Amino acid sequence: MNCGEPSELPHCFLNLNWDQSIDPNSQLESALTSIVSSPATNLISQSEISPQSHYVGTNGPIGTRTGSLTSPPPELNLSMGGGRAGLIPMLPNLVPMNHIDQFQPDSGFSERAARLSCFDGRNYPGFMTQFDLTSIKDQRPEAGLLGGGQVTQLLDKSQLGFNNAVNGLDESSVSDPVSGSGQIGLPGPSDNGVRKRKASAKGKGKETQKVSEDKGSDTKRCKSVESYGTQEEGIKPKSEPNGSVSTGTTEKGNGAKNKGKDTGTKLPEPPKDYIHVRARRGEATDSHSLAERVRREKISQRMKLLQDLVPGCNKVVGKAVMLDEIINYVQSLQRQVEFLSMKLATVNPQLDFNNLPSLLTKDMQQACAPLLNSSFPLDTSGSALPFTNSQQQANPLHFVSSSSSSVDPHNTMHPFFNAITDAASQLGAFWHDDLQNVVQMDIRQNQEEIPVSSQAFNGSIQQAHMKMEL
Amino acid sequence: MNRKNYTHPNPNPNYTSNNSMQSLHFIQALARINRAASKPTTPSCRTKQIRHAAYSSMAYTSGSRRKWSRALLIRLRQRQRLRARRLLTVRRRVRIVTPAMSLPEEPARAETLRRLVPGGRSMEYCNLLEEAADYVQCLRTQVQLMQSLVDAFSS
């Protein structure tokens, strides 16, 4: 029986757009003729059935299950209905109970109906009790084939007029078309009776059907792996350029309408005055990048400062080698401080200023030669010591007094001290008073004799003339 | 180029005044050491005193504007307090120094520089370089001052 064009069918018949003709010798012929010829089909709405429509059960969309094809069908106890339960699982909510006797009995339908898992009492408890089908509960098959023909188009829930409040289905859920392998599977029992299918992108979401061959037989089994989303995993609406929000239903077939509910929630649009400028390489506009750039500039600036301070760092290029030079220089300076403090500790007992005359009576050739040649090596515009004159910067220890001294104009050598007329105790008091009694004098050149007054420990003042020939 | 006459750029604007103040502080500290030396002391003890005088003159010259000078003054004052309380056998209170977060792009030698610069354990790397520059300059000034004093009083 080949169904013709939809325009050729009478108004009372269903417009089933079959992809291919069904073999008259198939076992499904009588069942399909009972569908078309029965007056119960007037209950179905006259809207067209899209080729991508699916059969949706009362508890959710039908998925595919993998079951053993070679398992024998369970025995069917149709004591009450007499096998006239025809297509009750196909049209559970549409066919009233008083129209059951209008279906013609089919002898081979009981075997085919036993393979369908709709009789297991999960979805149709009323029919199970009425037709005494409780024996199928314990031995229900996982899935079965509709014998012979390949049915690729099933009734859609929207054309069958199911009660969506009872079924708990959202009309905006997207369902994938069933492959034309002729298999119809039913989903397992869900927790809350509500399941959705995720809309997957092309080429990403769908997994290909895996075909496995048995060793003993050449029959092929198809596994359709489809993911079911929970109620919280709804499909996010896509914002279109014109501002409309697509509800996610696929518009395929001839004249299929978008029947999804418009939720009215639009995605927040970015402000129109905001212009995102893509930064070039090395010119990041992020605040963290700007802070890191400022930090790197500071580090490079201070490394240049250290490079100028540390001698020998001008030739160094890398920062690690420069840090090594800085560390070595700091360590050498600290070692020099320790070494010079040791030297000053050995010299410092002689700096007891009560013994200053004995210090001065030593051989001045040895004492004055390094002092005259050495200069205070500080690159300053002022004096090294705050109590010395700028002209005396070459010798940091010009301690002079205000007493007069004889000057020999023929001698052109610079002595170590110009004149010291105070006693050694007064010099000691000068050091003990924290350098408060320092008197500055001009450098007197051409001195030959320096009168030095020293006070003995018995209290008598002795005048000693020291002739320093330099 | 002579090492002694090599001039360096000065990061401190008050370099000249700091230089003279540092020499004044150090000579005052030496006079104080001589005044306090009523009984003869060992050379090691005098060496330690002179070294502390050198570092304290550096810290006083730099003042509280630098973190290394504050850390150095705190360390020297704690040593003085411990020296004064040594007879009382007071338990030493350990200061917990929060180490700075070492960033992954820091060189491995930065930790060595932190140990050399006083108070460098709690500095960031950027501040550490600035403090190290000032510390190097003050340390070099102190070395030159001590070298001139050694040359003056050596006999």
PDB file of N, CA, C and O in Angstrom, chain B residues 25-68:
ATOM      1  N   HIS B  25      79.828  62.603  62.628  1.00  0.00           N
ATOM      2  CA  HIS B  25      79.253  61.588  63.520  1.00  0.00           C
ATOM      3  C   HIS B  25      80.278  60.509  63.854  1.00  0.00           C
ATOM      4  O   HIS B  25      80.355  60.047  64.998  1.00  0.00           O
ATOM      5  N   PHE B  26      81.059  60.139  62.871  1.00  0.00           N
ATOM      6  CA  PHE B  26      82.009  59.059  63.121  1.00  0.00           C
ATOM      7  C   PHE B  26      83.129  59.516  64.058  1.00  0.00           C
ATOM      8  O   PHE B  26      83.551  58.767  64.955  1.00  0.00           O
ATOM      9  N   ILE B  27      83.605  60.749  63.891  1.00  0.00           N
ATOM     10  CA  ILE B  27      84.671  61.237  64.771  1.00  0.00           C
ATOM     11  C   ILE B  27      84.139  61.444  66.184  1.00  0.00           C
ATOM     12  O   ILE B  27      84.832  61.168  67.178  1.00  0.00           O
ATOM     13  N   GLN B  28      82.909  61.892  66.299  1.00  0.00           N
ATOM     14  CA  GLN B  28      82.307  62.005  67.630  1.00  0.00           C
ATOM     15  C   GLN B  28      82.163  60.637  68.288  1.00  0.00           C
ATOM     16  O   GLN B  28      82.391  60.494  69.501  1.00  0.00           O
ATOM     17  N   ALA B  29      81.813  59.655  67.494  1.00  0.00           N
ATOM     18  CA  ALA B  29      81.693  58.308  68.053  1.00  0.00           C
ATOM     19  C   ALA B  29      83.049  57.769  68.473  1.00  0.00           C
ATOM     20  O   ALA B  29      83.167  57.096  69.513  1.00  0.00           O
ATOM     21  N   LEU B  30      84.090  58.084  67.715  1.00  0.00           N
ATOM     22  CA  LEU B  30      85.435  57.657  68.107  1.00  0.00           C
ATOM     23  C   LEU B  30      85.874  58.340  69.395  1.00  0.00           C
ATOM     24  O   LEU B  30      86.494  57.707  70.271  1.00  0.00           O
ATOM     25  N   ALA B  31      85.554  59.626  69.530  1.00  0.00           N
ATOM     26  CA  ALA B  31      85.898  60.336  70.767  1.00  0.00           C
ATOM     27  C   ALA B  31      85.137  59.764  71.948  1.00  0.00           C
ATOM     28  O   ALA B  31      85.669  59.656  73.062  1.00  0.00           O
ATOM     29  N   ARG B  32      83.919  59.365  71.713  1.00  0.00           N
ATOM     30  CA  ARG B  32      83.120  58.775  72.782  1.00  0.00           C
ATOM     31  C   ARG B  32      83.698  57.424  73.207  1.00  0.00           C
ATOM     32  O   ARG B  32      83.694  57.073  74.391  1.00  0.00           O
ATOM     33  N   ILE B  33      84.195  56.689  72.225  1.00  0.00           N
ATOM     34  CA  ILE B  33      84.817  55.399  72.546  1.00  0.00           C
ATOM     35  C   ILE B  33      86.082  55.619  73.362  1.00  0.00           C
ATOM     36  O   ILE B  33      86.348  54.910  74.344  1.00  0.00           O
ATOM     37  N   ASN B  34      86.874  56.632  72.990  1.00  0.00           N
ATOM     38  CA  ASN B  34      88.102  56.915  73.732  1.00  0.00           C
ATOM     39  C   ASN B  34      87.802  57.407  75.137  1.00  0.00           C
ATOM     40  O   ASN B  34      88.543  57.127  76.079  1.00  0.00           O
ATOM     41  N   ARG B  35      86.739  58.161  75.273  1.00  0.00           N
ATOM     42  CA  ARG B  35      86.377  58.665  76.594  1.00  0.00           C
ATOM     43  C   ARG B  35      85.898  57.535  77.498  1.00  0.00           C
ATOM     44  O   ARG B  35      86.166  57.539  78.703  1.00  0.00           O
ATOM     45  N   ALA B  36      85.181  56.590  76.905  1.00  0.00           N
ATOM     46  CA  ALA B  36      84.632  55.503  77.710  1.00  0.00           C
ATOM     47  C   ALA B  36      85.659  54.437  78.025  1.00  0.00           C
ATOM     48  O   ALA B  36      85.407  53.573  78.869  1.00  0.00           O
ATOM     49  N   ALA B  37      86.810  54.492  77.380  1.00  0.00           N
ATOM     50  CA  ALA B  37      87.814  53.447  77.592  1.00  0.00           C
ATOM     51  C   ALA B  37      88.644  53.780  78.814  1.00  0.00           C
ATOM     52  O   ALA B  37      89.787  54.217  78.720  1.00  0.00           O
ATOM     53  N   SER B  38      88.069  53.582  79.989  1.00  0.00           N
ATOM     54  CA  SER B  38      88.804  53.846  81.229  1.00  0.00           C
ATOM     55  C   SER B  38      89.772  52.722  81.540  1.00  0.00           C
ATOM     56  O   SER B  38      90.871  52.948  82.029  1.00  0.00           O
ATOM     57  N   LYS B  39      89.350  51.521  81.243  1.00  0.00           N
ATOM     58  CA  LYS B  39      90.236  50.386  81.467  1.00  0.00           C
ATOM     59  C   LYS B  39      90.651  49.817  80.117  1.00  0.00           C
ATOM     60  O   LYS B  39      89.923  49.953  79.128  1.00  0.00           O
ATOM     61  N   PRO B  40      91.800  49.208  80.059  1.00  0.00           N
ATOM     62  CA  PRO B  40      92.258  48.672  78.774  1.00  0.00           C
ATOM     63  C   PRO B  40      91.371  47.533  78.306  1.00  0.00           C
ATOM     64  O   PRO B  40      90.989  46.655  79.077  1.00  0.00           O
ATOM     65  N   THR B  41      91.020  47.585  77.041  1.00  0.00           N
ATOM     66  CA  THR B  41      90.149  46.569  76.451  1.00  0.00           C
ATOM     67  C   THR B  41      90.922  45.801  75.392  1.00  0.00           C
ATOM     68  O   THR B  41      91.966  46.239  74.908  1.00  0.00           O
ATOM     69  N   THR B  42      90.362  44.689  75.017  1.00  0.00           N
ATOM     70  CA  THR B  42      90.996  43.856  73.998  1.00  0.00           C
ATOM     71  C   THR B  42      90.803  44.485  72.627  1.00  0.00           C
ATOM     72  O   THR B  42      89.838  45.235  72.406  1.00  0.00           O
ATOM     73  N   PRO B  43      91.689  44.191  71.692  1.00  0.00           N
ATOM     74  CA  PRO B  43      91.525  44.768  70.344  1.00  0.00           C
ATOM     75  C   PRO B  43      90.259  44.301  69.639  1.00  0.00           C
ATOM     76  O   PRO B  43      89.686  45.047  68.841  1.00  0.00           O
ATOM     77  N   SER B  44      89.827  43.087  69.929  1.00  0.00           N
ATOM     78  CA  SER B  44      88.602  42.610  69.280  1.00  0.00           C
ATOM     79  C   SER B  44      87.387  43.398  69.746  1.00  0.00           C
ATOM     80  O   SER B  44      86.492  43.717  68.952  1.00  0.00           O
ATOM     81  N   CYS B  45      87.377  43.715  71.031  1.00  0.00           N
ATOM     82  CA  CYS B  45      86.263  44.513  71.546  1.00  0.00           C
ATOM     83  C   CYS B  45      86.291  45.922  70.975  1.00  0.00           C
ATOM     84  O   CYS B  45      85.249  46.476  70.619  1.00  0.00           O
ATOM     85  N   ARG B  46      87.483  46.484  70.847  1.00  0.00           N
ATOM     86  CA  ARG B  46      87.587  47.819  70.259  1.00  0.00           C
ATOM     87  C   ARG B  46      87.219  47.786  68.772  1.00  0.00           C
ATOM     88  O   ARG B  46      86.621  48.735  68.257  1.00  0.00           O
ATOM     89  N   THR B  47      87.577  46.705  68.124  1.00  0.00           N
ATOM     90  CA  THR B  47      87.203  46.568  66.710  1.00  0.00           C
ATOM     91  C   THR B  47      85.692  46.542  66.553  1.00  0.00           C
ATOM     92  O   THR B  47      85.128  47.195  65.660  1.00  0.00           O
ATOM     93  N   LYS B  48      85.041  45.812  67.432  1.00  0.00           N
ATOM     94  CA  LYS B  48      83.582  45.742  67.370  1.00  0.00           C
ATOM     95  C   LYS B  48      82.953  47.091  67.677  1.00  0.00           C
ATOM     96  O   LYS B  48      81.976  47.498  67.020  1.00  0.00           O
ATOM     97  N   GLN B  49      83.525  47.798  68.624  1.00  0.00           N
ATOM     98  CA  GLN B  49      82.981  49.113  68.960  1.00  0.00           C
ATOM     99  C   GLN B  49      83.152  50.095  67.806  1.00  0.00           C
ATOM    100  O   GLN B  49      82.243  50.875  67.496  1.00  0.00           O
ATOM    101  N   ILE B  50      84.311  50.048  67.169  1.00  0.00           N
ATOM    102  CA  ILE B  50      84.542  50.971  66.054  1.00  0.00           C
ATOM    103  C   ILE B  50      83.655  50.613  64.864  1.00  0.00           C
ATOM    104  O   ILE B  50      83.132  51.495  64.169  1.00  0.00           O
ATOM    105  N   ARG B  51      83.462  49.338  64.655  1.00  0.00           N
ATOM    106  CA  ARG B  51      82.580  48.934  63.556  1.00  0.00           C
ATOM    107  C   ARG B  51      81.145  49.363  63.829  1.00  0.00           C
ATOM    108  O   ARG B  51      80.447  49.842  62.925  1.00  0.00           O
ATOM    109  N   HIS B  52      80.706  49.205  65.067  1.00  0.00           N
ATOM    110  CA  HIS B  52      79.367  49.686  65.417  1.00  0.00           C
ATOM    111  C   HIS B  52      79.273  51.202  65.288  1.00  0.00           C
ATOM    112  O   HIS B  52      78.227  51.726  64.879  1.00  0.00           O
ATOM    113  N   ALA B  53      80.367  51.875  65.630  1.00  0.00           N
ATOM    114  CA  ALA B  53      80.373  53.336  65.480  1.00  0.00           C
ATOM    115  C   ALA B  53      80.277  53.727  64.012  1.00  0.00           C
ATOM    116  O   ALA B  53      79.584  54.698  63.656  1.00  0.00           O
ATOM    117  N   ALA B  54      80.945  52.973  63.160  1.00  0.00           N
ATOM    118  CA  ALA B  54      80.890  53.274  61.723  1.00  0.00           C
ATOM    119  C   ALA B  54      79.481  53.068  61.179  1.00  0.00           C
ATOM    120  O   ALA B  54      78.943  53.929  60.461  1.00  0.00           O
ATOM    121  N   TYR B  55      78.870  51.949  61.541  1.00  0.00           N
ATOM    122  CA  TYR B  55      77.524  51.687  61.033  1.00  0.00           C
ATOM    123  C   TYR B  55      76.496  52.647  61.633  1.00  0.00           C
ATOM    124  O   TYR B  55      75.546  53.052  60.954  1.00  0.00           O
ATOM    125  N   SER B  56      76.695  53.013  62.892  1.00  0.00           N
ATOM    126  CA  SER B  56      75.743  53.952  63.496  1.00  0.00           C
ATOM    127  C   SER B  56      75.878  55.341  62.891  1.00  0.00           C
ATOM    128  O   SER B  56      74.870  56.046  62.712  1.00  0.00           O
ATOM    129  N   SER B  57      77.109  55.728  62.555  1.00  0.00           N
ATOM    130  CA  SER B  57      77.270  57.025  61.886  1.00  0.00           C
ATOM    131  C   SER B  57      76.635  57.006  60.502  1.00  0.00           C
ATOM    132  O   SER B  57      76.031  57.997  60.073  1.00  0.00           O
ATOM    133  N   MET B  58      76.746  55.882  59.822  1.00  0.00           N
ATOM    134  CA  MET B  58      76.058  55.754  58.533  1.00  0.00           C
ATOM    135  C   MET B  58      74.549  55.864  58.698  1.00  0.00           C
ATOM    136  O   MET B  58      73.865  56.563  57.931  1.00  0.00           O
ATOM    137  N   ALA B  59      74.024  55.178  59.709  1.00  0.00           N
ATOM    138  CA  ALA B  59      72.574  55.171  59.903  1.00  0.00           C
ATOM    139  C   ALA B  59      72.066  56.534  60.351  1.00  0.00           C
ATOM    140  O   ALA B  59      71.001  56.989  59.905  1.00  0.00           O
ATOM    141  N   TYR B  60      72.833  57.210  61.228  1.00  0.00           N
ATOM    142  CA  TYR B  60      72.415  58.534  61.675  1.00  0.00           C
ATOM    143  C   TYR B  60      72.475  59.542  60.538  1.00  0.00           C
ATOM    144  O   TYR B  60      71.659  60.459  60.472  1.00  0.00           O
ATOM    145  N   THR B  61      73.455  59.377  59.670  1.00  0.00           N
ATOM    146  CA  THR B  61      73.563  60.300  58.547  1.00  0.00           C
ATOM    147  C   THR B  61      72.401  60.128  57.584  1.00  0.00           C
ATOM    148  O   THR B  61      71.817  61.101  57.109  1.00  0.00           O
ATOM    149  N   SER B  62      72.077  58.884  57.305  1.00  0.00           N
ATOM    150  CA  SER B  62      70.961  58.645  56.390  1.00  0.00           C
ATOM    151  C   SER B  62      69.629  58.996  57.023  1.00  0.00           C
ATOM    152  O   SER B  62      68.692  59.385  56.318  1.00  0.00           O
ATOM    153  N   GLY B  63      69.543  58.878  58.344  1.00  0.00           N
ATOM    154  CA  GLY B  63      68.309  59.232  59.031  1.00  0.00           C
ATOM    155  C   GLY B  63      67.247  58.164  58.861  1.00  0.00           C
ATOM    156  O   GLY B  63      67.525  57.017  58.522  1.00  0.00           O
ATOM    157  N   SER B  64      66.023  58.572  59.088  1.00  0.00           N
ATOM    158  CA  SER B  64      64.915  57.618  59.018  1.00  0.00           C
ATOM    159  C   SER B  64      64.245  57.597  57.656  1.00  0.00           C
ATOM    160  O   SER B  64      63.164  57.040  57.511  1.00  0.00           O
ATOM    161  N   ARG B  65      64.881  58.205  56.670  1.00  0.00           N
ATOM    162  CA  ARG B  65      64.254  58.227  55.351  1.00  0.00           C
ATOM    163  C   ARG B  65      64.492  56.933  54.594  1.00  0.00           C
ATOM    164  O   ARG B  65      63.875  56.699  53.566  1.00  0.00           O
ATOM    165  N   ARG B  66      65.408  56.128  55.078  1.00  0.00           N
ATOM    166  CA  ARG B  66      65.705  54.862  54.421  1.00  0.00           C
ATOM    167  C   ARG B  66      65.398  53.706  55.352  1.00  0.00           C
ATOM    168  O   ARG B  66      65.574  53.806  56.569  1.00  0.00           O
ATOM    169  N   LYS B  67      64.974  52.625  54.751  1.00  0.00           N
ATOM    170  CA  LYS B  67      64.588  51.480  55.565  1.00  0.00           C
ATOM    171  C   LYS B  67      65.804  50.749  56.104  1.00  0.00           C
ATOM    172  O   LYS B  67      65.759  50.183  57.199  1.00  0.00           O
ATOM    173  N   TRP B  68      66.884  50.750  55.343  1.00  0.00           N
ATOM    174  CA  TRP B  68      68.074  50.056  55.826  1.00  0.00           C
ATOM    175  C   TRP B  68      68.656  50.763  57.039  1.00  0.00           C
ATOM    176  O   TRP B  68      69.190  50.108  57.950  1.00  0.00           O
TER     177      TRP B  68
END
